[in-house]
PDB file of C-alpha atoms in Angstrom:
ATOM      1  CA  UNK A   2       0.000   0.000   0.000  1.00 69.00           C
ATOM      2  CA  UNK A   3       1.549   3.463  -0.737  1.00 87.00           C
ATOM      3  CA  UNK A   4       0.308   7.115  -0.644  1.00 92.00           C
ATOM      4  CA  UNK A   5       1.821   9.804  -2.300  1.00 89.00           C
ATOM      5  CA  UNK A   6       1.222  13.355  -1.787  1.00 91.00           C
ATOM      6  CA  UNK A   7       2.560  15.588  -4.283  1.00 94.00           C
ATOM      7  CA  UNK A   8       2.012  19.498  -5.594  1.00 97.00           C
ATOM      8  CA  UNK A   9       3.632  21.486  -2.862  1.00 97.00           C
ATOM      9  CA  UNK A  10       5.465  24.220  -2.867  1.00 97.00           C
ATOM     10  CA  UNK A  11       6.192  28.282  -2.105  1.00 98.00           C
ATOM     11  CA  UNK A  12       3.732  30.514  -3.242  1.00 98.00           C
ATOM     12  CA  UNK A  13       3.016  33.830  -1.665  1.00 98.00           C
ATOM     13  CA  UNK A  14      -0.724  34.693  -0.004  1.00 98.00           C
ATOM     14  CA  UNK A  15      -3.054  34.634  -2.367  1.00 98.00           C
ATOM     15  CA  UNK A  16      -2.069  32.360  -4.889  1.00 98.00           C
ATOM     16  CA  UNK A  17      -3.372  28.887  -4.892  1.00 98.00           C
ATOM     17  CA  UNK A  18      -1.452  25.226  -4.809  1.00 98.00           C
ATOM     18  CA  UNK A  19      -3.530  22.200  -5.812  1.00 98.00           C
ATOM     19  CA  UNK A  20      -2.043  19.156  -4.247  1.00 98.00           C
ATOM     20  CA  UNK A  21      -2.690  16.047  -5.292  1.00 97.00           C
ATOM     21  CA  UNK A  22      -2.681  12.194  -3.443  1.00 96.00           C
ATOM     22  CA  UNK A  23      -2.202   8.715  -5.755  1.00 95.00           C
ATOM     23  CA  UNK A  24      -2.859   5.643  -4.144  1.00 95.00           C
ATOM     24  CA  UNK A  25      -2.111   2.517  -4.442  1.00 93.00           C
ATOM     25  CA  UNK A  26      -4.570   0.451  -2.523  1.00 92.00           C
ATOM     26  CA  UNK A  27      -7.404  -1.904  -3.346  1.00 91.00           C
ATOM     27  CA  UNK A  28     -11.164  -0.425  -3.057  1.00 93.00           C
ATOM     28  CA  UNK A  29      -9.618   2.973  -2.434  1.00 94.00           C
ATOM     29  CA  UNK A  30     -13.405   3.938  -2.880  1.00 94.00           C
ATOM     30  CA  UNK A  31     -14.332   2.440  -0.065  1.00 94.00           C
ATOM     31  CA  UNK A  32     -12.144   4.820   2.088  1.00 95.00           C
ATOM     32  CA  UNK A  33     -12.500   8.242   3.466  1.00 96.00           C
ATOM     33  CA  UNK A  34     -10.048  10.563   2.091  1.00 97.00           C
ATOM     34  CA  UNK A  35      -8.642  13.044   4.503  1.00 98.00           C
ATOM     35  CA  UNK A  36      -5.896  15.982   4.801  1.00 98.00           C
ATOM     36  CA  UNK A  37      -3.918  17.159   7.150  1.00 98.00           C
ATOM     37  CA  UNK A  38      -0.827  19.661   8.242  1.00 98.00           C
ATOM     38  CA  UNK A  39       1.449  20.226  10.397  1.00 98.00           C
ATOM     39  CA  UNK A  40       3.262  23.157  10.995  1.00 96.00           C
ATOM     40  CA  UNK A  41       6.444  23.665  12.844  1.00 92.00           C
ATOM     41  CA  UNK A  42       6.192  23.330  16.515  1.00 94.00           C
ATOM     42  CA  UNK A  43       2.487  22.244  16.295  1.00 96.00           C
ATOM     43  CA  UNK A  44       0.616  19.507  16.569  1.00 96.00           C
ATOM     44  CA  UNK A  45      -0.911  17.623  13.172  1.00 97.00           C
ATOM     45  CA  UNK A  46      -4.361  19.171  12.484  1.00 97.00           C
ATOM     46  CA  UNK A  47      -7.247  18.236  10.443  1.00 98.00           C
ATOM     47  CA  UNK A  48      -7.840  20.003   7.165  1.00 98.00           C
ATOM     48  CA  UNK A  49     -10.376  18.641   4.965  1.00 98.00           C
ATOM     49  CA  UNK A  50     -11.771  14.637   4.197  1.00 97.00           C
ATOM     50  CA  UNK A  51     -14.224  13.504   1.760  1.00 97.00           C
ATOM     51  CA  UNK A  52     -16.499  10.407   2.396  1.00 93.00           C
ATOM     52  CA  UNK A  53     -17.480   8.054  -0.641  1.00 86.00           C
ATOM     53  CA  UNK A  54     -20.695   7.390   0.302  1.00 83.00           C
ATOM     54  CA  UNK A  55     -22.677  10.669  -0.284  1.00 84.00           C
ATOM     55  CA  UNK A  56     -19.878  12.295  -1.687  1.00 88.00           C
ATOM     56  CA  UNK A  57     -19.484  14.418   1.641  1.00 93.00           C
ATOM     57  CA  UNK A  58     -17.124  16.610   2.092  1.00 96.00           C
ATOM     58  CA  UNK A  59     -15.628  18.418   5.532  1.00 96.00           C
ATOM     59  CA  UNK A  60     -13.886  21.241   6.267  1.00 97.00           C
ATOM     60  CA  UNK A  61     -11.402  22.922   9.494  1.00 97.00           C
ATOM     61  CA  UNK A  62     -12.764  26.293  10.074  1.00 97.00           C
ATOM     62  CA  UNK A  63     -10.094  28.081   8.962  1.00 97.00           C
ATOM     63  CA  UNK A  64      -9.665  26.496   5.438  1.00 98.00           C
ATOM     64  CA  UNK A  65     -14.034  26.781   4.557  1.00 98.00           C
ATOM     65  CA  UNK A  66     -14.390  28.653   0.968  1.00 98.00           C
ATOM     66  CA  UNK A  67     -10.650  28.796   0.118  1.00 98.00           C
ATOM     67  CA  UNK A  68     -10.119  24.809  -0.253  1.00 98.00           C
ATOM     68  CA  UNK A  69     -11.839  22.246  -1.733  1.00 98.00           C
ATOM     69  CA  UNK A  70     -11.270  18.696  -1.637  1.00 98.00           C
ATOM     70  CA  UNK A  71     -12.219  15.657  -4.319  1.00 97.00           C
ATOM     71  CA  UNK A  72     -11.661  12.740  -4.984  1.00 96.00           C
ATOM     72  CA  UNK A  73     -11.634  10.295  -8.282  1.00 96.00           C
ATOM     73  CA  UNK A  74     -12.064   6.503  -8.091  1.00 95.00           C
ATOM     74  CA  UNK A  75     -11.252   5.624 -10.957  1.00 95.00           C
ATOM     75  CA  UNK A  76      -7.863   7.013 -10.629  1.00 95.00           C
ATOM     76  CA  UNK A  77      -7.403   6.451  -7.033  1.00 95.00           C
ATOM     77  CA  UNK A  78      -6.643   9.596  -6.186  1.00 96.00           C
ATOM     78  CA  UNK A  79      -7.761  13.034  -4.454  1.00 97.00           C
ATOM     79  CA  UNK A  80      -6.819  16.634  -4.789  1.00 98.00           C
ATOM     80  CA  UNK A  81      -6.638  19.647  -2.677  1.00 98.00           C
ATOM     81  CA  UNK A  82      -7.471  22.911  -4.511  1.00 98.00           C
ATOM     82  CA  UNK A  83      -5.853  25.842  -2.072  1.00 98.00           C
ATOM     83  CA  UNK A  84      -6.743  29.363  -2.991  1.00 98.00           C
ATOM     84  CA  UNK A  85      -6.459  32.737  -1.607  1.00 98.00           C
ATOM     85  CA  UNK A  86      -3.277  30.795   0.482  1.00 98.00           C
ATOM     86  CA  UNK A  87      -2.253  33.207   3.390  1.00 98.00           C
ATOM     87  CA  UNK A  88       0.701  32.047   5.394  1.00 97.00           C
ATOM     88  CA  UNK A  89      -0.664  30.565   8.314  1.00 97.00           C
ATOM     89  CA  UNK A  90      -1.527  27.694   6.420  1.00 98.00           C
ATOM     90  CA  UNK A  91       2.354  26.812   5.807  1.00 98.00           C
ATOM     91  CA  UNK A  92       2.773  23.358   6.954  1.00 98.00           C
ATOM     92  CA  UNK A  93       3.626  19.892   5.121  1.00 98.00           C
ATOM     93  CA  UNK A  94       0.303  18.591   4.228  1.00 98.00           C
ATOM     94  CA  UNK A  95      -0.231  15.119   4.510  1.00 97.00           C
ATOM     95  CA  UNK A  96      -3.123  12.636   2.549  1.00 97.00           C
ATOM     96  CA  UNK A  97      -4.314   9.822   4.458  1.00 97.00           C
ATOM     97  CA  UNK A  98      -7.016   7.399   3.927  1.00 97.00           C
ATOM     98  CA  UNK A  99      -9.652   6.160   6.903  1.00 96.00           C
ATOM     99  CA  UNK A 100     -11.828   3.402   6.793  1.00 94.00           C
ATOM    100  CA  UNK A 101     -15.378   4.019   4.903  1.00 90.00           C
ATOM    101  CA  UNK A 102     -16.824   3.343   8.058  1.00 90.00           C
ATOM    102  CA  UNK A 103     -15.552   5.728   9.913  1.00 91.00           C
ATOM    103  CA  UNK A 104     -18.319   7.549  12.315  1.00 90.00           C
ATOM    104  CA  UNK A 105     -18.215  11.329  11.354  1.00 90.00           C
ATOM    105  CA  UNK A 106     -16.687  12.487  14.211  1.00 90.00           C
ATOM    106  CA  UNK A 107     -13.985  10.604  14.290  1.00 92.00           C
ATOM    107  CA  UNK A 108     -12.826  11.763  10.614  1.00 93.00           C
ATOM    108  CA  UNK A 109     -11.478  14.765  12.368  1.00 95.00           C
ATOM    109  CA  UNK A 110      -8.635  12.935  14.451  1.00 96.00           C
ATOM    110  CA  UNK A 111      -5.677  11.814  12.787  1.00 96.00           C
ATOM    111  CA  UNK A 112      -5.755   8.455  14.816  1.00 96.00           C
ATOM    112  CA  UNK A 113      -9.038   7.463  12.217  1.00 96.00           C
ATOM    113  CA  UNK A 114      -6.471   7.158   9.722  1.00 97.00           C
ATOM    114  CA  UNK A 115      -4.316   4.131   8.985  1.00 95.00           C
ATOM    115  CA  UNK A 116      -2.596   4.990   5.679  1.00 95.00           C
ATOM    116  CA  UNK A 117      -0.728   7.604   5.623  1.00 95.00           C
ATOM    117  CA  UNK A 118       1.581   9.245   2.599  1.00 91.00           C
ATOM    118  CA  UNK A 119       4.536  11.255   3.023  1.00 92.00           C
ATOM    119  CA  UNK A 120       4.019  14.531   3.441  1.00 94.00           C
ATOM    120  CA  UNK A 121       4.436  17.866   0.524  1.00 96.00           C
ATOM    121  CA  UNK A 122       5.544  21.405   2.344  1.00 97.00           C
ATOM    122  CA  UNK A 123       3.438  23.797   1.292  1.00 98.00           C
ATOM    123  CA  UNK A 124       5.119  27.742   2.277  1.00 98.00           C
ATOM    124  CA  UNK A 125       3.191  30.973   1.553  1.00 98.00           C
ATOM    125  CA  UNK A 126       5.377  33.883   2.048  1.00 97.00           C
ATOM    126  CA  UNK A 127       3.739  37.072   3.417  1.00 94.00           C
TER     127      UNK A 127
END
């Protein structure tokens, strides 16, 4: 099983990144795909995730109507459109994939997630 993160890189606020997770792993519909960050000195937070079933879609507060995750099946892989990037949100980003069942409020918690990629540092310059 791999994951592999990829599209990172320094931008300054306002531009967008679109980062982009392939995976190798069977059923990968079957799995919730989340994000995630870390920044230096700071814990890993949530970011976004995106469950199959009902094409649902969450959000961290801070991120809601600048990013926007998907997701394609067929490909096995899902995306991370950043815009309007300020530089709080410079971290390494990490894609990781959850079981489908999942309960909702769990998705939020990186523990949910068994597969993780390596990360792709993301750096918006003020």
């Amino acid at each position: 099983v791999q994951l592999q993160a990829s599209g990172g890189g320094l931008v300054q606020a306002g531009d967008s990144l679109r980062l982009t997770c392939a995976a190798s792993v069977q059923d990968f519909r079957s799995y919730v795909v989340g994000w995630f960050r870390q920044a230096p000195g700071k814990e890993r937070e949530f970011v976004a995730a995106f469950r199959n079933r009902g094409g649902t879609t969450y959000y961290t507060d801070s991120v809601k109507g600048r990013f926007t995750i998907s997701r394609d099946n067929a490909k096995g892989t899902g995306t991370l459109q950043m815009n309007s990037l300020k530089p709080e949100d410079t971290a390494i980003y990490y894609c990781a994939l959850a079981p489908g069942s999942t309960i909702t409020s769990s998705m939020y918690s990186a523990r949910s997630y068994n597969i993780w990629g390596k990360g792709t540092q993301v750096t918006v310059s003020s």
